[in-house]
Amino acid sequence: LKLVSRTCESISRPRDFPHCRQGLRTLAAMNKYRRVIKPREELVKEETEIRVTAAGSVSAYISRAAKLFNEMDKSFVTITATGNALTKAVSTAEVIKRRFKGLHQITKLTNQQIDDEFEPLEEGLDKVTQTRDVACLEIKLSKDPLDTSDKGYQEPIDESLVKEVDEEELMKPRGRGDGKGKGKG
């Protein structure tokens, strides 16, 4: 908000930049509304699905993939993410590909529309609905060959790049220090 208002105030002739005036009016108007919290839809998550969030840790997702491939003897995992978590999902998939040999990959990128409702805080105003598009990513990693004609297909990486790690090594702490929490010095 500060950057937008500074930019708009520094313009000598605001009539030349109507988008700035409109943006400031929109921000001022939004102070009169509150977003309606909708109940979350309970989607059934498959056992082989790893849902990546922006707050989750990549190492936890890798541990889950190791459990699916090793202990549960699954032949594939599906990594899904939306919005800000897309980069973390790609990082997770790349690390998993370097931990398990011969993983075929199919990537699908889609869009999902989300409707946000805002209720007025003052009387006399109407409810406002805002629609936004959110990017969604689905990465399927499989030990079995996948459809090579799919436009999102990637063949397994060279085995010289794969460093297989056993379950115990994945669970070991990998940080600095001796774990006593005394800090530096």
CSV table of C-alpha atoms in Angstrom, one decimal:
chain,number,residue,atom,x,y,z
A,1,LEU,CA,0.0,0.0,0.0
A,2,LYS,CA,2.8,2.5,0.9
A,3,LEU,CA,4.6,1.8,-2.4
A,4,VAL,CA,1.4,2.2,-4.4
A,5,SER,CA,0.4,5.4,-2.7
A,6,ARG,CA,3.9,6.9,-2.9
A,7,THR,CA,4.1,6.2,-6.6
A,8,CYS,CA,0.6,7.7,-7.2
A,9,GLU,CA,1.3,10.8,-5.1
A,10,SER,CA,4.6,11.4,-6.9
A,11,ILE,CA,2.8,11.6,-10.2
A,12,SER,CA,2.4,15.2,-11.2
A,13,ARG,CA,-0.7,14.7,-13.3
A,14,PRO,CA,-2.8,11.7,-11.8
A,15,ARG,CA,-5.3,12.0,-14.6
A,16,ASP,CA,-2.7,10.4,-16.9
A,17,PHE,CA,-2.6,7.3,-14.6
A,18,PRO,CA,-6.2,6.4,-13.8
A,19,HIS,CA,-5.2,2.9,-12.6
A,20,CYS,CA,-3.4,4.5,-9.6
A,21,ARG,CA,-6.5,6.4,-8.6
A,22,GLN,CA,-8.7,3.4,-9.0
A,23,GLY,CA,-6.3,1.2,-7.0
A,24,LEU,CA,-6.3,3.6,-4.1
A,25,ARG,CA,-10.1,3.8,-4.2
A,26,THR,CA,-10.3,0.0,-4.2
A,27,LEU,CA,-8.0,-0.3,-1.2
A,28,ALA,CA,-10.0,2.4,0.7
A,29,ALA,CA,-13.3,0.6,-0.1
A,30,MET,CA,-12.0,-2.7,1.0
A,31,ASN,CA,-11.6,-1.4,4.6
A,32,LYS,CA,-15.4,-1.4,4.7
A,33,TYR,CA,-15.6,-5.2,4.0
A,34,ARG,CA,-14.6,-8.4,5.7
A,35,ARG,CA,-13.9,-11.7,3.9
A,36,VAL,CA,-16.4,-14.5,4.6
A,37,ILE,CA,-14.6,-17.6,5.8
A,38,LYS,CA,-16.1,-20.5,4.0
A,39,PRO,CA,-16.1,-24.0,5.4
A,40,ARG,CA,-13.4,-26.1,3.7
A,41,GLU,CA,-14.5,-28.9,1.4
A,42,GLU,CA,-13.2,-32.2,2.7
A,43,LEU,CA,-11.5,-33.7,-0.3
A,44,VAL,CA,-10.5,-37.3,-0.1
A,45,LYS,CA,-6.7,-37.6,-0.3
A,46,GLU,CA,-5.3,-40.6,-2.0
A,47,GLU,CA,-2.7,-42.7,-0.1
A,48,THR,CA,-0.1,-42.0,-2.7
A,49,GLU,CA,-0.7,-38.2,-2.8
A,50,ILE,CA,1.7,-35.7,-1.2
A,51,ARG,CA,0.1,-32.3,-0.8
A,52,VAL,CA,2.8,-29.6,-0.7
A,53,THR,CA,2.0,-26.4,1.2
A,54,ALA,CA,4.1,-23.2,1.4
A,55,ALA,CA,4.6,-23.8,5.1
A,56,GLY,CA,5.7,-27.4,4.9
A,57,SER,CA,9.2,-28.7,4.8
A,58,VAL,CA,10.7,-30.4,1.8
A,59,SER,CA,12.5,-33.0,4.0
A,60,ALA,CA,9.1,-34.1,5.4
A,61,TYR,CA,7.7,-34.6,1.9
A,62,ILE,CA,10.8,-36.6,0.9
A,63,SER,CA,10.4,-38.7,4.0
A,64,ARG,CA,6.8,-39.4,3.1
A,65,ALA,CA,7.8,-40.4,-0.5
A,66,ALA,CA,10.5,-42.7,1.0
A,67,LYS,CA,7.9,-44.3,3.2
A,68,LEU,CA,5.5,-44.8,0.2
A,69,PHE,CA,8.2,-46.3,-2.1
A,70,ASN,CA,10.0,-48.4,0.5
A,71,GLU,CA,7.7,-49.4,3.4
A,72,MET,CA,4.4,-49.4,1.6
A,73,ASP,CA,5.8,-50.7,-1.7
A,74,LYS,CA,3.9,-48.2,-3.9
A,75,SER,CA,5.0,-47.8,-7.5
A,76,PHE,CA,4.2,-44.1,-7.8
A,77,VAL,CA,3.6,-40.9,-5.8
A,78,THR,CA,1.7,-37.8,-6.9
A,79,ILE,CA,2.9,-34.4,-5.6
A,80,THR,CA,0.2,-31.7,-5.7
A,81,ALA,CA,0.5,-28.0,-4.9
A,82,THR,CA,-1.3,-24.7,-5.5
A,83,GLY,CA,-0.3,-21.0,-5.5
A,84,ASN,CA,2.8,-20.1,-3.5
A,85,ALA,CA,3.7,-23.8,-3.0
A,86,LEU,CA,4.5,-24.6,-6.6
A,87,THR,CA,8.3,-24.0,-6.3
A,88,LYS,CA,8.5,-26.1,-3.2
A,89,ALA,CA,6.6,-28.9,-5.1
A,90,VAL,CA,9.1,-28.8,-8.0
A,91,SER,CA,12.0,-28.8,-5.5
A,92,THR,CA,10.5,-31.8,-3.7
A,93,ALA,CA,10.1,-33.7,-7.0
A,94,GLU,CA,13.7,-33.0,-8.1
A,95,VAL,CA,15.1,-34.2,-4.8
A,96,ILE,CA,13.0,-37.4,-4.9
A,97,LYS,CA,14.2,-38.1,-8.4
A,98,ARG,CA,17.7,-37.9,-7.1
A,99,ARG,CA,17.0,-40.3,-4.2
A,100,PHE,CA,15.2,-43.1,-6.2
A,101,LYS,CA,16.5,-44.7,-9.4
A,102,GLY,CA,14.4,-44.9,-12.6
A,103,LEU,CA,11.5,-42.5,-11.8
A,104,HIS,CA,9.4,-41.5,-14.8
A,105,GLN,CA,7.7,-38.1,-14.4
A,106,ILE,CA,4.5,-36.5,-15.8
A,107,THR,CA,3.8,-32.9,-14.9
A,108,LYS,CA,0.4,-31.2,-15.3
A,109,LEU,CA,-0.2,-27.5,-14.8
A,110,THR,CA,-3.7,-26.3,-14.5
A,111,ASN,CA,-5.7,-23.3,-13.2
A,112,GLN,CA,-8.4,-23.2,-10.5
A,113,GLN,CA,-10.9,-20.4,-10.0
A,114,ILE,CA,-11.5,-19.4,-6.4
A,115,ASP,CA,-14.4,-17.1,-5.5
A,116,ASP,CA,-13.9,-14.9,-2.4
A,117,GLU,CA,-16.9,-13.3,-0.8
A,118,PHE,CA,-16.8,-10.1,1.2
A,119,GLU,CA,-19.5,-8.9,3.5
A,120,PRO,CA,-20.0,-5.3,4.3
A,121,LEU,CA,-19.1,-3.9,7.8
A,122,GLU,CA,-21.4,-0.9,7.2
A,123,GLU,CA,-25.1,-0.9,6.4
A,124,GLY,CA,-26.2,0.0,2.9
A,125,LEU,CA,-23.4,-1.9,1.1
A,126,ASP,CA,-23.8,-5.0,-0.9
A,127,LYS,CA,-21.9,-8.3,-0.7
A,128,VAL,CA,-18.9,-8.4,-3.0
A,129,THR,CA,-17.6,-11.5,-4.8
A,130,GLN,CA,-14.1,-11.5,-6.3
A,131,THR,CA,-12.8,-14.3,-8.6
A,132,ARG,CA,-9.1,-15.1,-8.8
A,133,ASP,CA,-7.2,-17.7,-10.7
A,134,VAL,CA,-4.7,-19.9,-8.8
A,135,ALA,CA,-2.1,-22.1,-10.5
A,136,CYS,CA,-2.2,-25.8,-9.6
A,137,LEU,CA,0.6,-28.3,-10.2
A,138,GLU,CA,0.5,-32.1,-10.2
A,139,ILE,CA,3.7,-34.1,-10.6
A,140,LYS,CA,3.4,-37.9,-10.9
A,141,LEU,CA,6.7,-39.9,-10.2
A,142,SER,CA,6.5,-43.5,-11.1
A,143,LYS,CA,8.8,-46.5,-11.0
A,144,ASP,CA,6.8,-48.0,-13.9
A,145,PRO,CA,7.0,-46.5,-17.4
A,146,LEU,CA,4.4,-43.8,-18.1
A,147,ASP,CA,2.8,-42.5,-21.3
A,148,THR,CA,5.8,-41.1,-23.2
A,149,SER,CA,3.4,-39.2,-25.6
A,150,ASP,CA,2.1,-37.0,-22.8
A,151,LYS,CA,3.4,-33.4,-23.2
A,152,GLY,CA,4.4,-33.3,-19.6
A,153,TYR,CA,6.5,-36.5,-19.7
A,154,GLN,CA,10.1,-36.6,-18.5
A,155,GLU,CA,12.2,-39.7,-18.7
A,156,PRO,CA,14.3,-40.9,-15.7
A,157,ILE,CA,17.4,-38.9,-15.0
A,158,ASP,CA,20.9,-40.5,-15.5
A,159,GLU,CA,21.6,-43.0,-12.7
A,160,SER,CA,24.9,-41.4,-12.0
A,161,LEU,CA,23.0,-38.4,-10.6
A,162,VAL,CA,21.0,-40.5,-8.2
A,163,LYS,CA,22.2,-41.0,-4.7
A,164,GLU,CA,20.0,-43.6,-3.0
A,165,VAL,CA,19.7,-43.0,0.7
A,166,ASP,CA,18.4,-45.6,3.1
A,167,GLU,CA,15.5,-44.9,5.6
A,168,GLU,CA,17.8,-44.4,8.6
A,169,GLU,CA,19.8,-41.7,6.8
A,170,LEU,CA,16.7,-39.9,5.9
A,171,MET,CA,15.5,-39.7,9.5
A,172,LYS,CA,18.9,-38.5,10.9
A,173,PRO,CA,19.1,-34.8,11.8
A,174,ARG,CA,21.2,-32.9,9.2
A,175,GLY,CA,21.7,-29.6,10.9
A,176,ARG,CA,24.8,-27.9,12.4
A,177,GLY,CA,25.7,-28.2,16.0
A,178,ASP,CA,25.3,-30.9,18.6
A,179,GLY,CA,21.6,-30.4,19.2
A,180,LYS,CA,21.9,-28.9,22.7
A,181,GLY,CA,20.5,-25.6,21.7
A,182,LYS,CA,23.1,-23.4,23.3
A,183,GLY,CA,23.8,-21.3,20.2
A,184,LYS,CA,27.2,-19.9,19.1
A,185,GLY,CA,30.0,-18.8,21.3
